[in-house]
Amino acid sequence: MKVRIHVSLKPGVLDPQGRAVHHALDGLGFTGIEDVRIGRLIEMEVADSTTDEALVEMCEKLLANTVIENYRIEKVAA
Amino acid sequence: MKVRIHVSLKPGVLDPQGRAVHHALDGLGFTGIEDVRIGRLIEMEVADSTTDEALVEMCEKLLANTVIENYRIEKVAA
């Protein structure tokens, strides 16, 4: 089973990497960009028997820093 | 308009960060994990007038390293 975990900074948390990319896009001449935020995309291949609870536990314990980050678990159809 | 850009390493490109996370998950006692790959998730708020061509150009020029990375552009309904 393929699982994608989207980890993004919570609103209000400063994102220096996003600001740098925003600034670089402006510098390259792209207009109309209002905001850029950068997160992580974790793609995992796990056994079909893996439970939702186990996936949530992985996120809470290791994959996301829940103090400053949100995560979303997406199961990808095989 | 909200746009999400998913950047992931091409198959075959070594992913040390993914291997470290895989190892850490094993160490935490999670079983059945076959593969972990880590990419970036770029969330942008852009003007509605931004064309698909401009988004592709942003990816090719700055957001992804197309030698080793694939990208996918997803427009999120407002």
Short mmCIF file of C-alpha atoms in Angstrom, two decimals:
data_model
loop_
_atom_site.label_atom_id
_atom_site.label_comp_id
_atom_site.label_asym_id
_atom_site.label_seq_id
_atom_site.Cartn_x
_atom_site.Cartn_y
_atom_site.Cartn_z
CA MET A 1 0.00 0.00 0.00
CA LYS A 2 1.32 3.40 -0.91
CA VAL A 3 0.83 6.20 1.58
CA ARG A 4 1.63 9.88 1.17
CA ILE A 5 2.04 12.07 4.20
CA HIS A 6 1.83 15.80 3.67
CA VAL A 7 3.52 17.79 6.42
CA SER A 8 3.11 21.56 6.42
CA LEU A 9 3.85 24.33 8.89
CA LYS A 10 0.90 25.53 10.90
CA PRO A 11 -0.49 28.95 9.96
CA GLY A 12 1.36 31.67 11.81
CA VAL A 13 4.60 29.76 12.07
CA LEU A 14 7.41 31.65 10.39
CA ASP A 15 8.68 29.92 7.24
CA PRO A 16 12.09 31.35 6.26
CA GLN A 17 12.54 28.79 3.48
CA GLY A 18 9.22 29.79 1.96
CA ARG A 19 10.14 33.47 2.19
CA ALA A 20 13.44 32.81 0.46
CA VAL A 21 11.69 30.97 -2.38
CA HIS A 22 9.10 33.73 -2.64
CA HIS A 23 11.86 36.31 -2.88
CA ALA A 24 13.72 34.25 -5.49
CA LEU A 25 10.57 33.87 -7.62
CA ASP A 26 10.06 37.64 -7.48
CA GLY A 27 13.69 38.07 -8.50
CA LEU A 28 13.18 35.79 -11.50
CA GLY A 29 10.38 38.09 -12.65
CA PHE A 30 7.33 36.03 -11.73
CA THR A 31 4.49 38.25 -10.61
CA GLY A 32 1.27 37.68 -8.71
CA ILE A 33 2.73 35.39 -6.07
CA GLU A 34 1.20 36.18 -2.70
CA ASP A 35 2.54 33.51 -0.44
CA VAL A 36 4.87 30.52 -0.51
CA ARG A 37 5.11 27.89 2.21
CA ILE A 38 7.28 24.82 2.09
CA GLY A 39 6.54 21.51 3.69
CA ARG A 40 7.54 17.88 3.36
CA LEU A 41 6.06 15.09 1.32
CA ILE A 42 6.76 11.65 2.73
CA GLU A 43 5.98 8.74 0.40
CA MET A 44 5.94 5.34 2.04
CA GLU A 45 5.37 1.83 0.79
CA VAL A 46 3.86 -0.08 3.70
CA ALA A 47 2.29 -3.50 4.22
CA ASP A 48 -1.42 -3.61 3.37
CA SER A 49 -2.10 -4.68 6.95
CA THR A 50 -0.83 -1.35 8.33
CA THR A 51 -3.62 0.27 10.33
CA ASP A 52 -4.64 3.91 10.26
CA GLU A 53 -3.74 4.08 13.94
CA ALA A 54 -0.18 2.97 13.17
CA LEU A 55 0.13 5.65 10.49
CA VAL A 56 -1.12 8.34 12.87
CA GLU A 57 1.35 7.10 15.50
CA MET A 58 4.23 7.32 12.99
CA CYS A 59 3.29 10.92 12.25
CA GLU A 60 2.91 11.89 15.89
CA LYS A 61 6.11 10.20 17.03
CA LEU A 62 8.51 10.88 14.20
CA LEU A 63 7.33 12.30 10.89
CA ALA A 64 5.80 15.59 12.01
CA ASN A 65 6.61 18.01 14.78
CA THR A 66 3.04 18.53 15.95
CA VAL A 67 3.93 21.65 17.89
CA ILE A 68 4.54 23.58 14.70
CA GLU A 69 3.37 21.28 11.90
CA ASN A 70 0.14 19.80 10.60
CA TYR A 71 0.06 16.51 8.75
CA ARG A 72 -2.38 14.83 6.42
CA ILE A 73 -2.34 11.14 5.58
CA GLU A 74 -3.34 10.15 2.06
CA LYS A 75 -3.65 6.53 0.97
CA VAL A 76 -2.92 6.10 -2.69
CA ALA A 77 -4.88 3.45 -4.57
CA ALA A 78 -2.52 0.77 -5.88
CA MET B 1 -5.60 30.57 -6.47
CA LYS B 2 -3.91 27.98 -4.33
CA VAL B 3 -1.36 25.73 -5.97
CA ARG B 4 0.46 22.76 -4.49
CA ILE B 5 3.65 21.54 -6.05
CA HIS B 6 4.81 18.07 -5.13
CA VAL B 7 8.51 17.54 -5.68
CA SER B 8 9.91 14.04 -5.28
CA LEU B 9 13.20 12.35 -6.10
CA LYS B 10 13.24 10.35 -9.30
CA PRO B 11 13.26 6.58 -8.93
CA GLY B 12 16.79 5.31 -8.57
CA VAL B 13 18.14 8.45 -6.96
CA LEU B 14 19.57 7.69 -3.54
CA ASP B 15 17.52 9.22 -0.71
CA PRO B 16 19.59 9.26 2.51
CA GLN B 17 16.93 11.23 4.38
CA GLY B 18 14.31 8.62 3.47
CA ARG B 19 16.64 5.82 4.56
CA ALA B 20 17.25 7.54 7.89
CA VAL B 21 13.50 7.91 8.48
CA HIS B 22 12.93 4.28 7.46
CA HIS B 23 15.59 3.15 9.92
CA ALA B 24 14.12 5.35 12.68
CA LEU B 25 10.61 3.93 12.10
CA ASP B 26 12.03 0.40 12.33
CA GLY B 27 13.77 1.40 15.54
CA LEU B 28 10.49 2.67 16.98
CA GLY B 29 9.01 -0.78 16.41
CA PHE B 30 6.87 -0.12 13.35
CA THR B 31 6.82 -3.14 11.04
CA GLY B 32 5.86 -3.69 7.43
CA ILE B 33 7.48 -0.57 6.06
CA GLU B 34 9.08 -1.32 2.73
CA ASP B 35 10.25 2.03 1.49
CA VAL B 36 10.33 5.67 2.55
CA ARG B 37 11.12 8.59 0.24
CA ILE B 38 11.06 12.20 1.22
CA GLY B 39 10.20 15.09 -1.03
CA ARG B 40 9.00 18.67 -0.79
CA LEU B 41 5.53 20.11 -0.76
CA ILE B 42 5.39 23.71 -1.94
CA GLU B 43 2.12 25.53 -1.27
CA MET B 44 1.69 28.81 -3.10
CA GLU B 45 -0.99 31.43 -3.19
CA VAL B 46 -0.86 32.98 -6.66
CA ALA B 47 -2.96 35.40 -8.69
CA ASP B 48 -5.84 33.73 -10.53
CA SER B 49 -4.37 35.00 -13.78
CA THR B 50 -1.22 32.88 -13.36
CA THR B 51 -0.92 30.58 -16.36
CA ASP B 52 0.01 26.91 -16.34
CA GLU B 53 3.07 27.81 -18.40
CA ALA B 54 4.26 30.20 -15.68
CA LEU B 55 3.84 27.50 -13.04
CA VAL B 56 5.82 25.01 -15.13
CA GLU B 57 8.52 27.62 -15.64
CA MET B 58 8.75 28.26 -11.88
CA CYS B 59 9.24 24.53 -11.31
CA GLU B 60 11.83 24.15 -14.05
CA LYS B 61 13.80 27.23 -13.07
CA LEU B 62 13.70 27.17 -9.30
CA LEU B 63 11.42 24.84 -7.42
CA ALA B 64 12.63 21.47 -8.65
CA ASN B 65 16.01 20.17 -9.72
CA THR B 66 14.83 18.35 -12.82
CA VAL B 67 18.03 16.34 -13.11
CA ILE B 68 17.12 14.31 -10.02
CA GLU B 69 13.57 15.35 -9.15
CA ASN B 70 10.08 15.03 -10.60
CA TYR B 71 7.37 17.56 -9.89
CA ARG B 72 3.62 17.57 -10.09
CA ILE B 73 1.48 20.71 -10.11
CA GLU B 74 -1.88 20.52 -8.37
CA LYS B 75 -4.35 23.38 -8.42
CA VAL B 76 -6.51 23.44 -5.34
CA ALA B 77 -10.09 24.61 -5.76
CA ALA B 78 -10.69 27.75 -3.72
#
